[in-house]
mmCIF file of C-alpha atoms in Angstrom:
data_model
loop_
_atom_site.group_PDB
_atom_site.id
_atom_site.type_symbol
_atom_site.label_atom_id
_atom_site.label_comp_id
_atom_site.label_asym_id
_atom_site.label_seq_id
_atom_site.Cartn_x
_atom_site.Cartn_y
_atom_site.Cartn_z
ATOM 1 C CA UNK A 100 0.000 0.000 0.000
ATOM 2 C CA UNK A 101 0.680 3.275 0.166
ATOM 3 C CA UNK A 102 2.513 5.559 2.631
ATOM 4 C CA UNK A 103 1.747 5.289 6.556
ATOM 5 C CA UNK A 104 0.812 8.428 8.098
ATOM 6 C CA UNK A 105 2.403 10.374 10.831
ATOM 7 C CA UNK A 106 -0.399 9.541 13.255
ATOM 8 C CA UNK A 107 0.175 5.441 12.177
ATOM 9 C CA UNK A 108 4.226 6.138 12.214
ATOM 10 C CA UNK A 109 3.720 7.547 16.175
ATOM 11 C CA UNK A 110 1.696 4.101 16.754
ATOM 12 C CA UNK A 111 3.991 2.031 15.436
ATOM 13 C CA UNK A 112 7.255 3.552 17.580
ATOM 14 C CA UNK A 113 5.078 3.014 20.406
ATOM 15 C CA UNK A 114 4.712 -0.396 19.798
ATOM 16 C CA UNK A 115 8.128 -0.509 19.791
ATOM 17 C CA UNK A 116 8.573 0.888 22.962
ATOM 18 C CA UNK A 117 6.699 -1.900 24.229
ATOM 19 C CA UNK A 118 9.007 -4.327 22.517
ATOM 20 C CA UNK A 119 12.167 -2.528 23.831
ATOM 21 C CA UNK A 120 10.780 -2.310 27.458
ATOM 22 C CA UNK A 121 9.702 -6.159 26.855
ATOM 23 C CA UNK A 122 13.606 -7.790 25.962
ATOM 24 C CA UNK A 123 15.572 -4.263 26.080
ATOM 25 C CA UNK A 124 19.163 -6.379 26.180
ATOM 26 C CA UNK A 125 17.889 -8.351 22.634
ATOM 27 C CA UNK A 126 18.175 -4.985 20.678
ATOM 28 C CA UNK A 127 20.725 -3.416 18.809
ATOM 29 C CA UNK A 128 21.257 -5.517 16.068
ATOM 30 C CA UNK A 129 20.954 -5.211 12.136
ATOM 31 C CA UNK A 130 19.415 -8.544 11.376
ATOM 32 C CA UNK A 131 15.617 -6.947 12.330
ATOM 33 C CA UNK A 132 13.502 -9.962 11.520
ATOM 34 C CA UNK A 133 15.345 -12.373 13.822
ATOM 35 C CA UNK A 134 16.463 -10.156 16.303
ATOM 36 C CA UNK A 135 13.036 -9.064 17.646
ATOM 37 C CA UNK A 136 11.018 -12.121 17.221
ATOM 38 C CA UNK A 137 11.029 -13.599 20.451
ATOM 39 C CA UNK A 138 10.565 -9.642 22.276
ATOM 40 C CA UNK A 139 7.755 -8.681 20.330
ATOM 41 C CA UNK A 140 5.983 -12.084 20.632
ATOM 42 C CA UNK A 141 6.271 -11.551 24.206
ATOM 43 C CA UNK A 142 5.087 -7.942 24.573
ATOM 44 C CA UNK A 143 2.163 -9.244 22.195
ATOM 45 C CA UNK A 144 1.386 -11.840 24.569
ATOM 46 C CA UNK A 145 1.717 -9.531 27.726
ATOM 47 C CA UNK A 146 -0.309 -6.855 25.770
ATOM 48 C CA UNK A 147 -3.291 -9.816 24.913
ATOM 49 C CA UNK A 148 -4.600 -9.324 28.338
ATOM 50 C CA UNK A 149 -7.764 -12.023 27.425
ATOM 51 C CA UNK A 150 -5.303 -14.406 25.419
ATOM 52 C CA UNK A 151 -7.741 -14.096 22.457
ATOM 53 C CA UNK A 152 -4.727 -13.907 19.715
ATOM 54 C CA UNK A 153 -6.112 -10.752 19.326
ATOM 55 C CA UNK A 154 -5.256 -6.983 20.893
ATOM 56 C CA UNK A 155 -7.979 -4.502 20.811
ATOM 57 C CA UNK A 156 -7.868 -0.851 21.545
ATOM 58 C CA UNK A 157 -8.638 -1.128 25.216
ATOM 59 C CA UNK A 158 -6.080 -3.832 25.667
ATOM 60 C CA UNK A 159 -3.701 -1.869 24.139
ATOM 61 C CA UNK A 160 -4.205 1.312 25.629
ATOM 62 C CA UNK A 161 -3.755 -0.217 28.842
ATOM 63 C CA UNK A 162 -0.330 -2.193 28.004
ATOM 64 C CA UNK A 163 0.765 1.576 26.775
ATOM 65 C CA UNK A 164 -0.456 3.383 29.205
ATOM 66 C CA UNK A 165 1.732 1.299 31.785
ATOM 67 C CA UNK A 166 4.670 1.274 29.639
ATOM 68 C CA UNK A 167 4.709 4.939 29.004
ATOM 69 C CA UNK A 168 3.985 5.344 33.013
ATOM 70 C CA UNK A 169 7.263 3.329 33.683
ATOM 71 C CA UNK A 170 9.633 5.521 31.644
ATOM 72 C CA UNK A 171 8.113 8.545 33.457
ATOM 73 C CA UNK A 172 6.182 9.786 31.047
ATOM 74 C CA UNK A 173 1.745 9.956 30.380
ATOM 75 C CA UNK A 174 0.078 9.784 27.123
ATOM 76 C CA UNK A 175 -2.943 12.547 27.160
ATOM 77 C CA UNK A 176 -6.213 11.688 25.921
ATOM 78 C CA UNK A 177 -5.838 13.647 22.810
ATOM 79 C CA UNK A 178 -3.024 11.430 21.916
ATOM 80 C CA UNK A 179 -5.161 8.536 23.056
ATOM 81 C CA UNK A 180 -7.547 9.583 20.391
ATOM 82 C CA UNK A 181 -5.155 10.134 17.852
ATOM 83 C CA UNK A 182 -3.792 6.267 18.738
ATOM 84 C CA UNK A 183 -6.969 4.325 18.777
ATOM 85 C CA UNK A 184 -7.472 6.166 14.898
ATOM 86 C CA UNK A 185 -4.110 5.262 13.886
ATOM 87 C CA UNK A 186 -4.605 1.647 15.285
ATOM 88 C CA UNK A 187 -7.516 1.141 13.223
ATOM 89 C CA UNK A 188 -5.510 2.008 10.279
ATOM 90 C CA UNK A 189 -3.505 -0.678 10.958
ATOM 91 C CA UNK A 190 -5.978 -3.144 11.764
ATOM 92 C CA UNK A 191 -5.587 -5.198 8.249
ATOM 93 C CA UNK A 192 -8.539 -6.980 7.954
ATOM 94 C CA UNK A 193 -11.349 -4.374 10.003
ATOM 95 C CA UNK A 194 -11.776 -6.751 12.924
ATOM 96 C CA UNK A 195 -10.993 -4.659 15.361
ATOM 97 C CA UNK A 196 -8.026 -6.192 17.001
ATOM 98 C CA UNK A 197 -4.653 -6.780 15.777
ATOM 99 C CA UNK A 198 -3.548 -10.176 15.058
ATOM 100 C CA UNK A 199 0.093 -11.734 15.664
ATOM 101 C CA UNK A 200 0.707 -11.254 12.279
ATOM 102 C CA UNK A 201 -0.792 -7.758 12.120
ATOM 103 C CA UNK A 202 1.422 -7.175 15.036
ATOM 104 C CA UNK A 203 4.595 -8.845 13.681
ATOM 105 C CA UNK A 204 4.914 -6.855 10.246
ATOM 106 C CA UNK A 205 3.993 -3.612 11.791
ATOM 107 C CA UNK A 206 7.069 -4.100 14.563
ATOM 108 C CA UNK A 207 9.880 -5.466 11.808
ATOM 109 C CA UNK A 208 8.266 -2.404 9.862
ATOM 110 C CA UNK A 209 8.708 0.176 12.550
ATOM 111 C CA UNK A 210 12.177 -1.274 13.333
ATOM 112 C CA UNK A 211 13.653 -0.555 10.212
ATOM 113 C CA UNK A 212 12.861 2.898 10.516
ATOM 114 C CA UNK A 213 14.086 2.955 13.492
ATOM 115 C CA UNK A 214 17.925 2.048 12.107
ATOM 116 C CA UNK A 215 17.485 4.101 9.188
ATOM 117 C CA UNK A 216 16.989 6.838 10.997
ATOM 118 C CA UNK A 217 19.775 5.658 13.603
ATOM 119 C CA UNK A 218 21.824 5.574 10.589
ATOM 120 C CA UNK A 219 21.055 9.082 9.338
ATOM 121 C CA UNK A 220 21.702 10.468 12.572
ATOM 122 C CA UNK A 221 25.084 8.398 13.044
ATOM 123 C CA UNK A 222 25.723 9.799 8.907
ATOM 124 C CA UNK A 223 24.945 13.336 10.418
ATOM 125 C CA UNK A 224 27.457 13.388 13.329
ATOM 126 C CA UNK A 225 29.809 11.871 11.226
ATOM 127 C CA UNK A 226 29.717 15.054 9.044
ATOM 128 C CA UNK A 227 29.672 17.473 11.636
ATOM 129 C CA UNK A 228 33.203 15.758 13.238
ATOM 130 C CA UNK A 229 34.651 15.642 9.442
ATOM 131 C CA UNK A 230 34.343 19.353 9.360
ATOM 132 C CA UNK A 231 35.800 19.895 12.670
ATOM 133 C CA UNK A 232 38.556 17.493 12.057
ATOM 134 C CA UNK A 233 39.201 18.994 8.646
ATOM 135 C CA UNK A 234 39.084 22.455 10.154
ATOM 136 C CA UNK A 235 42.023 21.889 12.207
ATOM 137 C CA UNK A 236 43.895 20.168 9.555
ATOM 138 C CA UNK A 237 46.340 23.132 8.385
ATOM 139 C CA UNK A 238 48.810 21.187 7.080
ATOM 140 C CA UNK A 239 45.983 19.476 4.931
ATOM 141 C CA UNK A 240 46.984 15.892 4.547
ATOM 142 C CA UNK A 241 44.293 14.112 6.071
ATOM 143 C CA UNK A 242 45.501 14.056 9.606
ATOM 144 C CA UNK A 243 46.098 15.648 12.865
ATOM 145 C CA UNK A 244 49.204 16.477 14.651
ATOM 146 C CA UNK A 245 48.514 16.691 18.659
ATOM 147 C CA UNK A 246 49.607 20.793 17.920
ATOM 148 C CA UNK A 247 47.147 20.648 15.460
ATOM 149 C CA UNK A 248 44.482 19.508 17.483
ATOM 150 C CA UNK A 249 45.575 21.900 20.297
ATOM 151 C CA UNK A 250 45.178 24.859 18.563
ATOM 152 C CA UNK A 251 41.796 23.769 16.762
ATOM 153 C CA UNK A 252 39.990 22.129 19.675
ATOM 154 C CA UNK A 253 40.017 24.512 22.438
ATOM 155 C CA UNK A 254 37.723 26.980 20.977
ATOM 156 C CA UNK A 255 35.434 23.490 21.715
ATOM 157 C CA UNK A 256 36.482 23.818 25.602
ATOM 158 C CA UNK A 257 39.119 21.343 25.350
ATOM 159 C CA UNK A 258 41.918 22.126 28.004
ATOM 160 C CA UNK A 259 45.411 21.010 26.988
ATOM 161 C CA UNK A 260 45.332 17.845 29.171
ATOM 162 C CA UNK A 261 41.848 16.609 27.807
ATOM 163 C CA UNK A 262 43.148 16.563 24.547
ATOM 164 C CA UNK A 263 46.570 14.841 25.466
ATOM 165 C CA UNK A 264 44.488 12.319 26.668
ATOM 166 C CA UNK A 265 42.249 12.374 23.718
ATOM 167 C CA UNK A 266 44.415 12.246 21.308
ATOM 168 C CA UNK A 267 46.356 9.153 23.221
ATOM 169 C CA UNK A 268 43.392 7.319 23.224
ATOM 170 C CA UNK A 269 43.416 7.831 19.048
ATOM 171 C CA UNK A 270 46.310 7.219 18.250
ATOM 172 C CA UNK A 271 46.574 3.596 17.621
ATOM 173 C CA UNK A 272 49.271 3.341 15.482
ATOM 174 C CA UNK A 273 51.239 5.604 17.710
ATOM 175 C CA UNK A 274 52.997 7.382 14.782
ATOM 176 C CA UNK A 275 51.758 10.652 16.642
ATOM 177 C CA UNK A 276 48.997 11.927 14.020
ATOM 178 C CA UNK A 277 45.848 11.292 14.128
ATOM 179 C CA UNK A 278 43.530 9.628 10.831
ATOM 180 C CA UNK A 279 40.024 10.430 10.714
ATOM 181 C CA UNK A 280 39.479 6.749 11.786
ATOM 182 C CA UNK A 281 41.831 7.022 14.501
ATOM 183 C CA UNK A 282 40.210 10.782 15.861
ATOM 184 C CA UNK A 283 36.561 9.424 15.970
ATOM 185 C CA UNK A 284 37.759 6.467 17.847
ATOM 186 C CA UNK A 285 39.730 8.820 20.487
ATOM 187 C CA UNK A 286 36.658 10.779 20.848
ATOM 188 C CA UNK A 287 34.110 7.941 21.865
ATOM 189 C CA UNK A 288 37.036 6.366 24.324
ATOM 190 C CA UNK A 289 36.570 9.981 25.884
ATOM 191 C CA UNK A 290 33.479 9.888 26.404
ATOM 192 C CA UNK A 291 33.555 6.454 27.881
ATOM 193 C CA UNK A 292 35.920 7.555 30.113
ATOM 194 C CA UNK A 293 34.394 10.775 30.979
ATOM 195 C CA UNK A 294 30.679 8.606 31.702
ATOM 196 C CA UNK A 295 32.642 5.939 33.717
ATOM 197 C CA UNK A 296 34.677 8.483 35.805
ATOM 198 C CA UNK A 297 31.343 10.262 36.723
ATOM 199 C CA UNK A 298 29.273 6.764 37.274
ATOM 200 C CA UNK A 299 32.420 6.059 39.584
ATOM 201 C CA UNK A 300 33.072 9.142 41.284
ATOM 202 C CA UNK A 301 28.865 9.002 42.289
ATOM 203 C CA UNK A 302 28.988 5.798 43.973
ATOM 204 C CA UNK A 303 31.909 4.808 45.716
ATOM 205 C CA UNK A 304 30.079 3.222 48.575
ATOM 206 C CA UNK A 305 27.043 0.889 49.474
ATOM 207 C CA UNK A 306 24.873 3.299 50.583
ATOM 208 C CA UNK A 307 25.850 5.377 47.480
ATOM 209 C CA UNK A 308 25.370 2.514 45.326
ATOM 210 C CA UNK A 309 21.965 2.405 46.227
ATOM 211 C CA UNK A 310 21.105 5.675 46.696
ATOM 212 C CA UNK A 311 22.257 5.723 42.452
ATOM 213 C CA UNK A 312 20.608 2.694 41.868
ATOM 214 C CA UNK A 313 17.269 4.113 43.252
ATOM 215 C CA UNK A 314 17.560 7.763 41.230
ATOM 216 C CA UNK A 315 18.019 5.506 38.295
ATOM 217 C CA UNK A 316 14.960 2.980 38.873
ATOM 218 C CA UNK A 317 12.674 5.340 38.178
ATOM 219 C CA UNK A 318 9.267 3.416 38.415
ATOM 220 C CA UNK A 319 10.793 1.737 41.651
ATOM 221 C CA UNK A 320 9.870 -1.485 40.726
ATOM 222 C CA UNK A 321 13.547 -2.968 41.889
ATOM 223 C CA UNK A 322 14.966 -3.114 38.014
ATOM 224 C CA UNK A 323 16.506 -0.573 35.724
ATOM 225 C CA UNK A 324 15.440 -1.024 32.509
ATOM 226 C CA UNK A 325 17.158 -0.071 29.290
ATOM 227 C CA UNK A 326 15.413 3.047 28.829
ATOM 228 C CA UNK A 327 15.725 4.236 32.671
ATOM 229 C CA UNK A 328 19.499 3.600 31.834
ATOM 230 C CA UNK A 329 19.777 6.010 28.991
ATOM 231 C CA UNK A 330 18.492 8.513 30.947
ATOM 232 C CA UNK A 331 20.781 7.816 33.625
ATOM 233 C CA UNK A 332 23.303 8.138 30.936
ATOM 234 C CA UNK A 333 22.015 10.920 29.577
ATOM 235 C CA UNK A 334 22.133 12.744 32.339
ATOM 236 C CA UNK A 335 25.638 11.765 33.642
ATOM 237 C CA UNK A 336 27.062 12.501 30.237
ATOM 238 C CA UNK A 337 25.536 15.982 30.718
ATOM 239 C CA UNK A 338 27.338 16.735 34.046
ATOM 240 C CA UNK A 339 30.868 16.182 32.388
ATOM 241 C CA UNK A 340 29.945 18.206 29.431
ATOM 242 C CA UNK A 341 29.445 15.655 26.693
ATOM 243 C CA UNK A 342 25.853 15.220 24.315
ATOM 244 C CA UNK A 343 24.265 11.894 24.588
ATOM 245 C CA UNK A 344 22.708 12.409 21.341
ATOM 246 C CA UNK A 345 26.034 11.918 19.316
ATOM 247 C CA UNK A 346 27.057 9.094 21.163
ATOM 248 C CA UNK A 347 26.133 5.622 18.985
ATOM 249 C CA UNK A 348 22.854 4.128 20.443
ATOM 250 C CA UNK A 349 24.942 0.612 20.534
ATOM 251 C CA UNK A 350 27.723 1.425 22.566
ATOM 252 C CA UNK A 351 24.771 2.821 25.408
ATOM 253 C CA UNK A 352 23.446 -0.609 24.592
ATOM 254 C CA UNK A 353 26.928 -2.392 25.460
ATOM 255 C CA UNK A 354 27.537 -0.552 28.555
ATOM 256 C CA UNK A 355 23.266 -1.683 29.464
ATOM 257 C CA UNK A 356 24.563 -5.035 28.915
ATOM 258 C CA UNK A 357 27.425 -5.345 31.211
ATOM 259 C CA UNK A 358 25.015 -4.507 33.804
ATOM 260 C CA UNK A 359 22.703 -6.878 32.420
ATOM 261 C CA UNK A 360 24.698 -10.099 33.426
ATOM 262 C CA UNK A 361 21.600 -12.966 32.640
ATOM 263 C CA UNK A 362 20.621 -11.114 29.957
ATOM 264 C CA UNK A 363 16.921 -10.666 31.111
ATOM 265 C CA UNK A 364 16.318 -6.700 29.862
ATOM 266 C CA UNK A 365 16.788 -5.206 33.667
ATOM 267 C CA UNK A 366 19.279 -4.670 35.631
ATOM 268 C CA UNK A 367 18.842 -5.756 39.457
ATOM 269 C CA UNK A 368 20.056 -4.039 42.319
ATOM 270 C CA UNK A 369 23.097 -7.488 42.675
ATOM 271 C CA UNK A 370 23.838 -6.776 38.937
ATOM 272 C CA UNK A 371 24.433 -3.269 39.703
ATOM 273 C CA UNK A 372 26.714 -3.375 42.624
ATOM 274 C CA UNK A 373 28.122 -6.605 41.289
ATOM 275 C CA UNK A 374 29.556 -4.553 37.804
ATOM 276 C CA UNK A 375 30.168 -1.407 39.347
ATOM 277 C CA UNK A 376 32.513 -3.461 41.717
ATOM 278 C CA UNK A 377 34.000 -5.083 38.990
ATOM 279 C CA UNK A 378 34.474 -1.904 36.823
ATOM 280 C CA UNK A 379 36.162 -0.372 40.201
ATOM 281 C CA UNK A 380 38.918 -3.039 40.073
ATOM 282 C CA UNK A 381 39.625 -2.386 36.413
ATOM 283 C CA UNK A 382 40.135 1.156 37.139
ATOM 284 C CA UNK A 383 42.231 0.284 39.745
ATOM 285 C CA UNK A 384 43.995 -2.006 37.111
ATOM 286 C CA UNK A 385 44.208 0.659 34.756
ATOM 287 C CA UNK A 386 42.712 -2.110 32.555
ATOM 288 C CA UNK A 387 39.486 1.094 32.075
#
């Protein structure tokens, strides 16, 4: 058919949120199809509150409704309204409820548009560094001296010693310039760094642990999920400076997932001391 319409696009990225909430560790991938089978049959499942094989509106409205409630946020009844037309639009057959199928094509659908519009957005910041790595290149062949960066990157609010450190992190080769390659990669080690130094800093002890542990579960139901983590991240990458926007949606996913140790979407309040205890001793390593 013929193109979906905003209101039906909104519907289907919710529907994804109830996916992502469902099996947030099984995300991230490319291979869409395979990857979100198992999640989205068991949000479908959890959403079929009669176990019809069918959702209606009211079924759905209420699996939304508590989803949207646990990542802090409320749908208002205008958007309600807006949903329950959109979800008849994507009732196939008229029926009134949506089938597995229904369900299924509308999720693998809305997943693809999710990564190509991760992909745009990853395309955009790429730009955006390209000029500003470019822009310090006065010498013009296609790489960075640490002088170079020095004098370029401080108008950014680099000091001297962030950039030493940046630019040691980039510098794989060690030949003492920097490739394009080798300057994004230095970049997202910084801001690794900069998110684990905060994370560490907050919670040196127990009652600290918890205390972050609690801020972060923010529906208090004992777990942090993957989206309560990416605003913890969010917010910690604010407080050092950096933008969580231009930082790639899979490496927030990675660092989810060595909280995540069985793998089950939420991190418990043992998984959470357990890796921040375990990220403590590589620090202490220097293996961070």
């Amino acid at each position: 058919g013929g193109r979906m319409t905003s209101k039906v696009c909104v519907f289907v990225l919710l529907c994804l949120l109830l996916v992502v909430r469902e099996s947030a560790g099984k995300l991230g991938k490319l291979n869409v199809a395979e990857d979100v089978a198992s999640p989205q049959k068991e949000a479908f499942a959890k959403a079929d509150g009669n176990g019809d094989g069918q959702i209606s509106v009211d079924e759905y409205a209420a699996m939304l409704t508590a989803t949207l409630k646990a990542a802090g946020t409320e749908i208002s009844p205008e958007q309600m309204k807006e949903l329950e037309e959109a979800f008849k639009k994507v009732d196939g057959d008229g029926n009134g409820g949506l089938s597995a199928a229904e369900w299924d094509a509308m999720v693998v659908a809305g997943m693809q548009r999710a990564q190509e519009a991760e992909r745009l957005q990853s395309d955009a910041a790429a730009s955006k560094l390209k000029l500003a790595f470019d822009a310090s290149d006065n010498s013009k062949d296609g790489k960075l001296s640490q002088a170079e960066m020095l004098e370029g990157f401080q108008q950014y609010g680099y000091t001297a010693e962030q950039i030493s450190l940046f630019f040691g992190a980039g510098d794989v080769d060690k030949d003492g310039l920097l490739t394009f390659e080798e300057f994004g990669h230095g970049r997202a080690e910084m801001q690794r760094k900069q998110e684990l130094e905060a994370l560490m800093g907050a919670v040196q002890s127990a009652e600290q642990q918890e205390q972050a542990f609690s801020e972060a579960d923010s529906d208090g139901n004992g777990a942090i999920t993957l989206l309560e983590y990416e605003k913890v991240f969010a917010d910690f990458m604010a407080a050092v400076g950096g933008n969580a926007d231009e930082v790639d949606p899979k490496m927030v996913l990675e660092n989810f997932q060595q909280y995540d140790a069985d793998r089950s979407g939420a991190v418990s309040m043992a998984e959470w001391k357990a890796a921040l205890q375990e990220n403590a001793a590589k620090e202490a390593k220097g293996e961070l």
